Amino acid sequence: MRALVFTAPGKAEVLAVTAPVAAAGQVVVDVERVGVCGTDMELFSGEMSYFGSGGSTYPLRPGHEWCGVVSAVGDGVDEGWIGRRVTGDTMVGCGHCRRCESGRHWVCADRHELGITDGLPGALAEQVAVPAAFLHRLPGAVGATLGAMVEPGGNALRCVDAAGVAAKERLLVLGTGTIGLLVALFARARGVEVHLIGKTPHDLELPRSMGFTDAWTRDTLPAVPWDGIVDASTGHEMPALALDLVEPGRRVVYIGLSVPPSLIDTRALVLKDVTAVGILGASAGLAGAIDAYANGSVDPRPLVAGTVSLDELAGVLAGHHRPPGAGPKIHVDPRL
């Protein structure tokens, strides 16, 4: 089958690779759609920290935001999965350690991250093998575009839950990329007053077109109390800004990562009695994201700039071209 392979930093090729066979406990999925995210860009460039720790090596097959149809099952897997449209958890824990047994498999020390770390090739291919225990069924209302947005949506939903803001309270989201805008969508669906910060006035055009009129740059941000803050940016100075702006006794949620280390003053954290929460992975938010997409309370489709083929994606990653849409997310259809 055909698959996208990162062969070295800055190099991506579509290669003929061996098609997956469902091992015991696994299914094979015919891939319909895959999203490309910042993690994939870091894997492509070689900046991903997992290369330094040995968790990821080249050649690497990426793709962890996906959906498709189950076409084969391995030993011990219910054949009822065949023909089901599904997506799956990126974080695949060992299943028997203390963290997995307590329901925190996404921080398992021996986890595999599909399409990110070594051990589970990703979904930017015609087919992908996935452990059946980590599948989520997709209802008919969740088509290919929505299905490939479940993984980032799960991350965003976890951020909104962690921020602890109620209807009519005020949430500030730092960053207008995919995760920032998804956080805004999930929070708005709960009746929260959502504000966003972008780097430039141009960054505010898409959120405003989606109905988020309270979109600002740092220079224009109003001086009002913020009941919760989600930092979905990549600026190394933004975590400290979030801590400075949030109301005492409330919560700051960190999901964005900067390349250089970012610092906060823990004296401010203590003296303001602020709770800081880090979010890694969508696992606990996947089911809720599927439900929100299915019932129409959240529609992330305006975030998708367009859909390309595997062959076109290599050029997109190299910066030669990109789909014409305004959204930050690029999707891939491996069948094209």
C-alpha atoms as a printed R data frame, in Angstrom:
    type eleno elety resid chain resno       x       y      z
1   ATOM     1    CA   MET     A     1   0.000   0.000  0.000
2   ATOM     2    CA   ARG     A     2   0.973   3.678 -0.231
3   ATOM     3    CA   ALA     A     3   2.013   5.584  2.890
4   ATOM     4    CA   LEU     A     4   3.668   8.875  3.732
5   ATOM     5    CA   VAL     A     5   7.060   8.357  5.347
6   ATOM     6    CA   PHE     A     6   9.308  10.904  7.035
7   ATOM     7    CA   THR     A     7  12.717   9.607  6.019
8   ATOM     8    CA   ALA     A     8  14.877  12.334  7.608
9   ATOM     9    CA   PRO     A     9  14.406  15.860  8.992
10  ATOM    10    CA   GLY     A    10  12.600  17.901  6.340
11  ATOM    11    CA   LYS     A    11  12.111  14.950  3.991
12  ATOM    12    CA   ALA     A    12   8.778  13.263  3.255
13  ATOM    13    CA   GLU     A    13   8.088  10.629  0.595
14  ATOM    14    CA   VAL     A    14   5.115   8.546 -0.462
15  ATOM    15    CA   LEU     A    15   6.422   4.983 -0.491
16  ATOM    16    CA   ALA     A    16   5.101   1.498 -1.170
17  ATOM    17    CA   VAL     A    17   5.087  -0.275  2.209
18  ATOM    18    CA   THR     A    18   3.793  -3.601  3.432
19  ATOM    19    CA   ALA     A    19   0.065  -3.447  4.118
20  ATOM    20    CA   PRO     A    20  -0.847  -4.095  7.768
21  ATOM    21    CA   VAL     A    21  -2.215  -7.404  8.989
22  ATOM    22    CA   ALA     A    22  -4.416  -7.383 12.084
23  ATOM    23    CA   ALA     A    23  -2.503  -8.998 14.933
24  ATOM    24    CA   ALA     A    24  -4.300 -10.410 17.970
25  ATOM    25    CA   GLY     A    25  -6.396  -7.662 19.533
26  ATOM    26    CA   GLN     A    26  -6.054  -5.387 16.509
27  ATOM    27    CA   VAL     A    27  -8.174  -4.256 13.590
28  ATOM    28    CA   VAL     A    28  -7.152  -2.950 10.176
29  ATOM    29    CA   VAL     A    29  -8.858   0.259  9.104
30  ATOM    30    CA   ASP     A    30  -9.252   1.551  5.542
31  ATOM    31    CA   VAL     A    31  -8.431   5.217  6.118
32  ATOM    32    CA   GLU     A    32 -10.894   7.858  4.907
33  ATOM    33    CA   ARG     A    33  -9.396  11.089  6.221
34  ATOM    34    CA   VAL     A    34  -6.416  12.276  8.268
35  ATOM    35    CA   GLY     A    35  -5.661  15.633  9.843
36  ATOM    36    CA   VAL     A    36  -2.191  17.173  9.936
37  ATOM    37    CA   CYS     A    37  -1.256  18.984 13.142
38  ATOM    38    CA   GLY     A    38   1.625  20.788 14.779
39  ATOM    39    CA   THR     A    39   3.018  17.529 16.146
40  ATOM    40    CA   ASP     A    40   3.297  16.186 12.600
41  ATOM    41    CA   MET     A    41   5.130  19.352 11.577
42  ATOM    42    CA   GLU     A    42   7.604  18.887 14.445
43  ATOM    43    CA   LEU     A    43   8.131  15.257 13.434
44  ATOM    44    CA   PHE     A    44   8.735  16.393  9.851
45  ATOM    45    CA   SER     A    45  11.206  19.117 10.859
46  ATOM    46    CA   GLY     A    46  12.980  16.998 13.464
47  ATOM    47    CA   GLU     A    47  12.198  19.453 16.296
48  ATOM    48    CA   MET     A    48  10.002  16.971 18.164
49  ATOM    49    CA   SER     A    49  11.470  16.284 21.618
50  ATOM    50    CA   TYR     A    50  10.852  12.539 21.243
51  ATOM    51    CA   PHE     A    51  13.763  12.339 18.810
52  ATOM    52    CA   GLY     A    52  16.095  13.478 21.577
53  ATOM    53    CA   SER     A    53  14.669  11.020 24.110
54  ATOM    54    CA   GLY     A    54  14.711   8.082 21.687
55  ATOM    55    CA   GLY     A    55  10.946   7.650 21.587
56  ATOM    56    CA   SER     A    56  10.806   8.478 17.880
57  ATOM    57    CA   THR     A    57  13.264   7.673 15.117
58  ATOM    58    CA   TYR     A    58  13.425   7.978 11.332
59  ATOM    59    CA   PRO     A    59  11.991   6.583  9.151
60  ATOM    60    CA   LEU     A    60   8.630   7.428 10.717
61  ATOM    61    CA   ARG     A    61   5.065   7.035  9.469
62  ATOM    62    CA   PRO     A    62   2.892   9.850 10.860
63  ATOM    63    CA   GLY     A    63  -0.838  10.449 11.205
64  ATOM    64    CA   HIS     A    64  -2.854  10.384 14.435
65  ATOM    65    CA   GLU     A    65  -6.021  12.395 13.651
66  ATOM    66    CA   TRP     A    66  -7.969   9.951 11.526
67  ATOM    67    CA   CYS     A    67 -11.149   8.092 10.698
68  ATOM    68    CA   GLY     A    68 -12.012   5.160  8.487
69  ATOM    69    CA   VAL     A    69 -13.806   1.836  8.097
70  ATOM    70    CA   VAL     A    70 -12.727  -1.426  9.738
71  ATOM    71    CA   SER     A    71 -11.909  -3.983  7.054
72  ATOM    72    CA   ALA     A    72 -10.293  -6.830  9.048
73  ATOM    73    CA   VAL     A    73  -9.980  -8.022 12.644
74  ATOM    74    CA   GLY     A    74  -7.361 -10.075 14.434
75  ATOM    75    CA   ASP     A    75  -7.715 -12.934 16.897
76  ATOM    76    CA   GLY     A    76  -9.853 -12.115 19.908
77  ATOM    77    CA   VAL     A    77 -11.635  -9.187 18.249
78  ATOM    78    CA   ASP     A    78 -15.396  -9.150 17.684
79  ATOM    79    CA   GLU     A    79 -16.109  -9.503 13.962
80  ATOM    80    CA   GLY     A    80 -18.935  -7.006 14.476
81  ATOM    81    CA   TRP     A    81 -16.313  -4.292 14.051
82  ATOM    82    CA   ILE     A    82 -16.004  -5.096 10.340
83  ATOM    83    CA   GLY     A    83 -17.678  -2.389  8.265
84  ATOM    84    CA   ARG     A    84 -17.896   0.036 11.218
85  ATOM    85    CA   ARG     A    85 -16.762   3.628 10.769
86  ATOM    86    CA   VAL     A    86 -14.354   4.448 13.568
87  ATOM    87    CA   THR     A    87 -11.683   6.688 14.942
88  ATOM    88    CA   GLY     A    88  -9.233   5.819 17.681
89  ATOM    89    CA   ASP     A    89  -7.180   6.952 20.630
90  ATOM    90    CA   THR     A    90  -3.651   8.107 19.849
91  ATOM    91    CA   MET     A    91  -2.384   7.092 23.291
92  ATOM    92    CA   VAL     A    92  -2.103   3.302 23.562
93  ATOM    93    CA   GLY     A    93  -1.123   2.264 27.077
94  ATOM    94    CA   CYS     A    94   0.305  -1.078 28.152
95  ATOM    95    CA   GLY     A    95  -2.951  -1.942 29.944
96  ATOM    96    CA   HIS     A    96  -1.473  -3.456 33.093
97  ATOM    97    CA   CYS     A    97   0.559  -0.773 34.894
98  ATOM    98    CA   ARG     A    98  -0.690   1.301 37.829
99  ATOM    99    CA   ARG     A    99  -1.522   4.247 35.590
100 ATOM   100    CA   CYS     A   100  -3.460   2.206 33.039
101 ATOM   101    CA   GLU     A   101  -5.376   0.352 35.739
102 ATOM   102    CA   SER     A   102  -6.362   3.676 37.343
103 ATOM   103    CA   GLY     A   103  -7.765   4.976 34.036
104 ATOM   104    CA   ARG     A   104  -4.803   7.173 33.043
105 ATOM   105    CA   HIS     A   105  -3.492   5.165 30.115
106 ATOM   106    CA   TRP     A   106  -2.507   8.322 28.209
107 ATOM   107    CA   VAL     A   107   0.361   8.894 30.671
108 ATOM   108    CA   CYS     A   108   1.485   5.258 30.762
109 ATOM   109    CA   ALA     A   109   5.284   5.180 30.829
110 ATOM   110    CA   ASP     A   110   5.276   2.379 28.248
111 ATOM   111    CA   ARG     A   111   2.608   3.801 25.968
112 ATOM   112    CA   HIS     A   112   2.818   3.938 22.198
113 ATOM   113    CA   GLU     A   113   1.539   7.063 20.432
114 ATOM   114    CA   LEU     A   114   0.128   6.089 17.067
115 ATOM   115    CA   GLY     A   115   1.963   7.880 14.272
116 ATOM   116    CA   ILE     A   116   4.217   9.725 16.736
117 ATOM   117    CA   THR     A   117   6.449   7.306 18.630
118 ATOM   118    CA   ASP     A   118   8.007   4.105 17.369
119 ATOM   119    CA   GLY     A   119   5.881   0.963 17.471
120 ATOM   120    CA   LEU     A   120   2.581   1.948 15.852
121 ATOM   121    CA   PRO     A   121   2.791   3.316 12.288
122 ATOM   122    CA   GLY     A   122   0.378   6.188 11.672
123 ATOM   123    CA   ALA     A   123  -2.684   6.722  9.546
124 ATOM   124    CA   LEU     A   124  -1.242   8.817  6.694
125 ATOM   125    CA   ALA     A   125  -1.571   5.698  4.583
126 ATOM   126    CA   GLU     A   126  -4.218   3.700  2.786
127 ATOM   127    CA   GLN     A   127  -4.612   1.453  5.839
128 ATOM   128    CA   VAL     A   128  -3.666   1.496  9.510
129 ATOM   129    CA   ALA     A   129  -3.588  -1.210 12.204
130 ATOM   130    CA   VAL     A   130  -5.078  -0.136 15.537
131 ATOM   131    CA   PRO     A   131  -5.717  -1.950 18.853
132 ATOM   132    CA   ALA     A   132  -9.457  -2.639 19.028
133 ATOM   133    CA   ALA     A   133  -9.631  -1.623 22.694
134 ATOM   134    CA   PHE     A   134  -8.800   1.955 21.686
135 ATOM   135    CA   LEU     A   135 -11.454   2.356 18.959
136 ATOM   136    CA   HIS     A   136 -14.450   4.714 19.066
137 ATOM   137    CA   ARG     A   137 -17.450   4.179 16.824
138 ATOM   138    CA   LEU     A   138 -18.622   7.112 14.712
139 ATOM   139    CA   PRO     A   139 -22.356   7.709 14.212
140 ATOM   140    CA   GLY     A   140 -23.698   8.462 10.756
141 ATOM   141    CA   ALA     A   141 -23.895  12.196 11.471
142 ATOM   142    CA   VAL     A   142 -20.116  12.330 11.898
143 ATOM   143    CA   GLY     A   143 -18.740  12.262  8.355
144 ATOM   144    CA   ALA     A   144 -15.122  12.053  7.252
145 ATOM   145    CA   THR     A   145 -14.228  15.682  7.973
146 ATOM   146    CA   LEU     A   146 -15.754  15.579 11.444
147 ATOM   147    CA   GLY     A   147 -14.294  12.141 12.123
148 ATOM   148    CA   ALA     A   148 -10.765  13.381 11.511
149 ATOM   149    CA   MET     A   149 -11.450  16.311 13.870
150 ATOM   150    CA   VAL     A   150 -12.356  14.092 16.831
151 ATOM   151    CA   GLU     A   151  -8.798  13.806 18.148
152 ATOM   152    CA   PRO     A   152  -8.091  17.567 18.294
153 ATOM   153    CA   GLY     A   153 -11.640  18.069 19.540
154 ATOM   154    CA   GLY     A   154 -11.013  15.688 22.426
155 ATOM   155    CA   ASN     A   155  -7.989  17.732 23.435
156 ATOM   156    CA   ALA     A   156 -10.022  20.938 23.326
157 ATOM   157    CA   LEU     A   157 -12.900  19.463 25.309
158 ATOM   158    CA   ARG     A   158 -10.484  18.367 28.038
159 ATOM   159    CA   CYS     A   159  -9.187  21.955 28.178
160 ATOM   160    CA   VAL     A   160 -12.688  23.363 28.639
161 ATOM   161    CA   ASP     A   161 -13.466  20.827 31.356
162 ATOM   162    CA   ALA     A   162 -10.190  21.632 33.136
163 ATOM   163    CA   ALA     A   163 -10.738  25.401 32.981
164 ATOM   164    CA   GLY     A   164 -13.742  25.080 35.279
165 ATOM   165    CA   VAL     A   165 -15.734  27.951 33.747
166 ATOM   166    CA   ALA     A   166 -19.524  28.011 33.940
167 ATOM   167    CA   ALA     A   167 -22.137  29.476 31.606
168 ATOM   168    CA   LYS     A   168 -21.930  33.288 31.423
169 ATOM   169    CA   GLU     A   169 -18.445  33.288 32.951
170 ATOM   170    CA   ARG     A   170 -15.527  34.647 30.915
171 ATOM   171    CA   LEU     A   171 -12.862  32.418 29.329
172 ATOM   172    CA   LEU     A   172  -9.752  33.768 27.616
173 ATOM   173    CA   VAL     A   173  -8.111  31.540 25.007
174 ATOM   174    CA   LEU     A   174  -4.524  32.314 24.046
175 ATOM   175    CA   GLY     A   175  -3.982  31.278 20.437
176 ATOM   176    CA   THR     A   176  -6.179  31.126 17.337
177 ATOM   177    CA   GLY     A   177  -4.880  27.884 15.850
178 ATOM   178    CA   THR     A   178  -6.850  24.655 15.623
179 ATOM   179    CA   ILE     A   179  -6.857  23.852 19.347
180 ATOM   180    CA   GLY     A   180  -7.561  27.427 20.413
181 ATOM   181    CA   LEU     A   181 -10.536  27.698 18.068
182 ATOM   182    CA   LEU     A   182 -11.854  24.287 19.096
183 ATOM   183    CA   VAL     A   183 -11.619  25.306 22.755
184 ATOM   184    CA   ALA     A   184 -13.621  28.408 21.868
185 ATOM   185    CA   LEU     A   185 -16.275  26.325 20.084
186 ATOM   186    CA   PHE     A   186 -16.711  23.837 22.932
187 ATOM   187    CA   ALA     A   187 -16.816  26.617 25.535
188 ATOM   188    CA   ARG     A   188 -19.368  28.629 23.542
189 ATOM   189    CA   ALA     A   189 -21.564  25.536 23.296
190 ATOM   190    CA   ARG     A   190 -21.752  25.632 27.118
191 ATOM   191    CA   GLY     A   191 -22.813  29.264 27.222
192 ATOM   192    CA   VAL     A   192 -19.397  30.602 28.221
193 ATOM   193    CA   GLU     A   193 -18.370  34.124 27.165
194 ATOM   194    CA   VAL     A   194 -15.326  33.402 25.008
195 ATOM   195    CA   HIS     A   195 -12.487  35.786 24.172
196 ATOM   196    CA   LEU     A   196  -9.405  34.951 22.083
197 ATOM   197    CA   ILE     A   197  -5.941  36.459 21.640
198 ATOM   198    CA   GLY     A   198  -4.151  36.250 18.297
199 ATOM   199    CA   LYS     A   199  -0.699  37.480 17.346
200 ATOM   200    CA   THR     A   200  -1.816  39.851 14.601
201 ATOM   201    CA   PRO     A   201  -5.072  41.431 13.355
202 ATOM   202    CA   HIS     A   202  -5.003  38.904 10.497
203 ATOM   203    CA   ASP     A   203  -5.188  36.063 13.057
204 ATOM   204    CA   LEU     A   204  -8.517  37.460 14.255
205 ATOM   205    CA   GLU     A   205 -10.309  37.279 10.907
206 ATOM   206    CA   LEU     A   206 -11.248  33.584 11.059
207 ATOM   207    CA   PRO     A   207 -12.525  33.598 14.681
208 ATOM   208    CA   ARG     A   208 -14.589  36.698 13.952
209 ATOM   209    CA   SER     A   209 -16.049  35.028 10.853
210 ATOM   210    CA   MET     A   210 -17.077  32.164 13.166
211 ATOM   211    CA   GLY     A   211 -18.961  34.565 15.438
212 ATOM   212    CA   PHE     A   212 -16.244  35.228 18.024
213 ATOM   213    CA   THR     A   213 -16.442  39.008 18.026
214 ATOM   214    CA   ASP     A   214 -14.346  39.228 21.215
215 ATOM   215    CA   ALA     A   215 -11.060  38.493 19.446
216 ATOM   216    CA   TRP     A   216  -8.057  40.621 20.345
217 ATOM   217    CA   THR     A   217  -4.349  41.153 20.054
218 ATOM   218    CA   ARG     A   218  -2.376  41.677 23.258
219 ATOM   219    CA   ASP     A   219  -2.395  45.425 22.618
220 ATOM   220    CA   THR     A   220  -6.178  45.599 22.342
221 ATOM   221    CA   LEU     A   221  -7.119  43.080 25.063
222 ATOM   222    CA   PRO     A   222  -9.610  44.674 27.476
223 ATOM   223    CA   ALA     A   223  -8.743  44.913 31.169
224 ATOM   224    CA   VAL     A   224 -11.529  42.715 32.555
225 ATOM   225    CA   PRO     A   225 -11.514  39.762 34.979
226 ATOM   226    CA   TRP     A   226 -10.797  36.381 33.388
227 ATOM   227    CA   ASP     A   227 -12.548  33.471 35.111
228 ATOM   228    CA   GLY     A   228 -10.399  30.936 33.327
229 ATOM   229    CA   ILE     A   229  -7.604  30.903 30.741
230 ATOM   230    CA   VAL     A   230  -6.505  28.254 28.245
231 ATOM   231    CA   ASP     A   231  -3.046  28.704 26.750
232 ATOM   232    CA   ALA     A   232  -3.184  27.053 23.330
233 ATOM   233    CA   SER     A   233  -0.321  29.124 21.951
234 ATOM   234    CA   THR     A   234   3.300  28.289 21.197
235 ATOM   235    CA   GLY     A   235   4.831  31.483 22.545
236 ATOM   236    CA   HIS     A   236   7.322  30.868 25.336
237 ATOM   237    CA   GLU     A   237   6.135  34.032 27.129
238 ATOM   238    CA   MET     A   238   2.426  33.143 27.074
239 ATOM   239    CA   PRO     A   239   2.265  30.805 30.112
240 ATOM   240    CA   ALA     A   240   3.464  33.635 32.345
241 ATOM   241    CA   LEU     A   241   0.947  36.007 30.750
242 ATOM   242    CA   ALA     A   242  -1.864  33.538 31.454
243 ATOM   243    CA   LEU     A   243  -0.893  33.329 35.109
244 ATOM   244    CA   ASP     A   244  -0.682  37.118 35.333
245 ATOM   245    CA   LEU     A   245  -4.145  37.648 33.817
246 ATOM   246    CA   VAL     A   246  -6.267  34.940 35.451
247 ATOM   247    CA   GLU     A   247  -8.481  35.786 38.414
248 ATOM   248    CA   PRO     A   248  -7.220  34.633 41.836
249 ATOM   249    CA   GLY     A   249  -8.589  31.269 42.865
250 ATOM   250    CA   ARG     A   250  -9.341  30.197 39.297
251 ATOM   251    CA   ARG     A   251  -7.631  27.962 36.723
252 ATOM   252    CA   VAL     A   252  -5.065  28.192 33.944
253 ATOM   253    CA   VAL     A   253  -4.925  25.317 31.462
254 ATOM   254    CA   TYR     A   254  -1.747  24.698 29.472
255 ATOM   255    CA   ILE     A   255  -1.865  22.712 26.239
256 ATOM   256    CA   GLY     A   256   0.327  24.722 23.851
257 ATOM   257    CA   LEU     A   257   4.060  23.986 23.822
258 ATOM   258    CA   SER     A   258   6.885  26.308 22.840
259 ATOM   259    CA   VAL     A   259  10.190  25.119 21.409
260 ATOM   260    CA   PRO     A   260  12.280  27.053 23.972
261 ATOM   261    CA   PRO     A   261  11.387  26.373 27.632
262 ATOM   262    CA   SER     A   262   8.701  28.610 29.113
263 ATOM   263    CA   LEU     A   263   8.768  29.866 32.701
264 ATOM   264    CA   ILE     A   264   6.164  30.866 35.258
265 ATOM   265    CA   ASP     A   265   6.679  32.444 38.677
266 ATOM   266    CA   THR     A   266   5.372  29.902 41.186
267 ATOM   267    CA   ARG     A   267   5.195  32.672 43.789
268 ATOM   268    CA   ALA     A   268   2.392  34.203 41.727
269 ATOM   269    CA   LEU     A   269   0.760  30.790 41.392
270 ATOM   270    CA   VAL     A   270   0.728  30.357 45.179
271 ATOM   271    CA   LEU     A   271  -0.164  33.896 46.194
272 ATOM   272    CA   LYS     A   272  -3.052  34.015 43.700
273 ATOM   273    CA   ASP     A   273  -4.195  30.504 44.733
274 ATOM   274    CA   VAL     A   274  -4.331  29.537 41.050
275 ATOM   275    CA   THR     A   275  -4.687  25.962 39.830
276 ATOM   276    CA   ALA     A   276  -2.523  25.126 36.800
277 ATOM   277    CA   VAL     A   277  -3.533  22.115 34.684
278 ATOM   278    CA   GLY     A   278  -1.550  20.479 31.882
279 ATOM   279    CA   ILE     A   279  -3.349  18.602 29.114
280 ATOM   280    CA   LEU     A   280  -1.659  15.746 27.241
281 ATOM   281    CA   GLY     A   281  -3.784  13.910 24.732
282 ATOM   282    CA   ALA     A   282  -7.427  13.630 23.832
283 ATOM   283    CA   SER     A   283  -8.191  10.253 25.415
284 ATOM   284    CA   ALA     A   284 -10.694  11.345 28.057
285 ATOM   285    CA   GLY     A   285 -12.380  13.770 25.650
286 ATOM   286    CA   LEU     A   286 -12.895  11.612 22.562
287 ATOM   287    CA   ALA     A   287 -16.386  10.337 23.393
288 ATOM   288    CA   GLY     A   288 -17.590  13.823 24.325
289 ATOM   289    CA   ALA     A   289 -16.200  15.307 21.117
290 ATOM   290    CA   ILE     A   290 -18.006  12.678 19.029
291 ATOM   291    CA   ASP     A   291 -21.266  13.431 20.847
292 ATOM   292    CA   ALA     A   292 -20.900  17.197 20.331
293 ATOM   293    CA   TYR     A   293 -20.216  16.778 16.619
294 ATOM   294    CA   ALA     A   294 -23.089  14.323 16.222
295 ATOM   295    CA   ASN     A   295 -25.655  16.555 17.935
296 ATOM   296    CA   GLY     A   296 -24.454  19.666 16.117
297 ATOM   297    CA   SER     A   297 -23.578  21.703 19.194
298 ATOM   298    CA   VAL     A   298 -20.015  22.018 17.893
299 ATOM   299    CA   ASP     A   299 -19.114  22.268 14.185
300 ATOM   300    CA   PRO     A   300 -15.356  22.374 13.508
301 ATOM   301    CA   ARG     A   301 -15.587  22.216  9.709
302 ATOM   302    CA   PRO     A   302 -14.739  25.924  9.193
303 ATOM   303    CA   LEU     A   303 -11.291  25.132 10.619
304 ATOM   304    CA   VAL     A   304 -10.403  22.864  7.674
305 ATOM   305    CA   ALA     A   305  -8.654  24.732  4.852
306 ATOM   306    CA   GLY     A   306  -9.003  21.843  2.422
307 ATOM   307    CA   THR     A   307  -8.226  18.208  1.658
308 ATOM   308    CA   VAL     A   308  -5.192  17.020 -0.306
309 ATOM   309    CA   SER     A   309  -3.762  13.704 -1.470
310 ATOM   310    CA   LEU     A   310  -0.749  11.919  0.004
311 ATOM   311    CA   ASP     A   311   1.336  13.059 -2.960
312 ATOM   312    CA   GLU     A   312   0.277  16.682 -2.482
313 ATOM   313    CA   LEU     A   313   0.970  16.596  1.245
314 ATOM   314    CA   ALA     A   314   4.733  16.321  0.820
315 ATOM   315    CA   GLY     A   315   4.667  19.665 -0.996
316 ATOM   316    CA   VAL     A   316   2.420  21.189  1.644
317 ATOM   317    CA   LEU     A   317   4.811  20.140  4.409
318 ATOM   318    CA   ALA     A   318   7.728  21.645  2.498
319 ATOM   319    CA   GLY     A   319   5.837  24.936  2.233
320 ATOM   320    CA   HIS     A   320   5.407  24.866 -1.537
321 ATOM   321    CA   HIS     A   321   1.618  25.219 -1.463
322 ATOM   322    CA   ARG     A   322  -1.428  24.736  0.735
323 ATOM   323    CA   PRO     A   323  -5.215  24.558  0.262
324 ATOM   324    CA   PRO     A   324  -6.887  27.929 -0.290
325 ATOM   325    CA   GLY     A   325  -9.246  27.862  2.702
326 ATOM   326    CA   ALA     A   326  -8.822  30.190  5.688
327 ATOM   327    CA   GLY     A   327  -8.758  27.452  8.328
328 ATOM   328    CA   PRO     A   328  -5.560  26.283 10.045
329 ATOM   329    CA   LYS     A   329  -6.204  22.562  9.554
330 ATOM   330    CA   ILE     A   330  -5.203  20.540  6.496
331 ATOM   331    CA   HIS     A   331  -6.811  17.169  5.813
332 ATOM   332    CA   VAL     A   332  -5.547  14.303  3.702
333 ATOM   333    CA   ASP     A   333  -7.582  11.683  1.834
334 ATOM   334    CA   PRO     A   334  -5.214   8.732  1.211
335 ATOM   335    CA   ARG     A   335  -7.611   7.347 -1.392
336 ATOM   336    CA   LEU     A   336  -7.004  10.285 -3.786
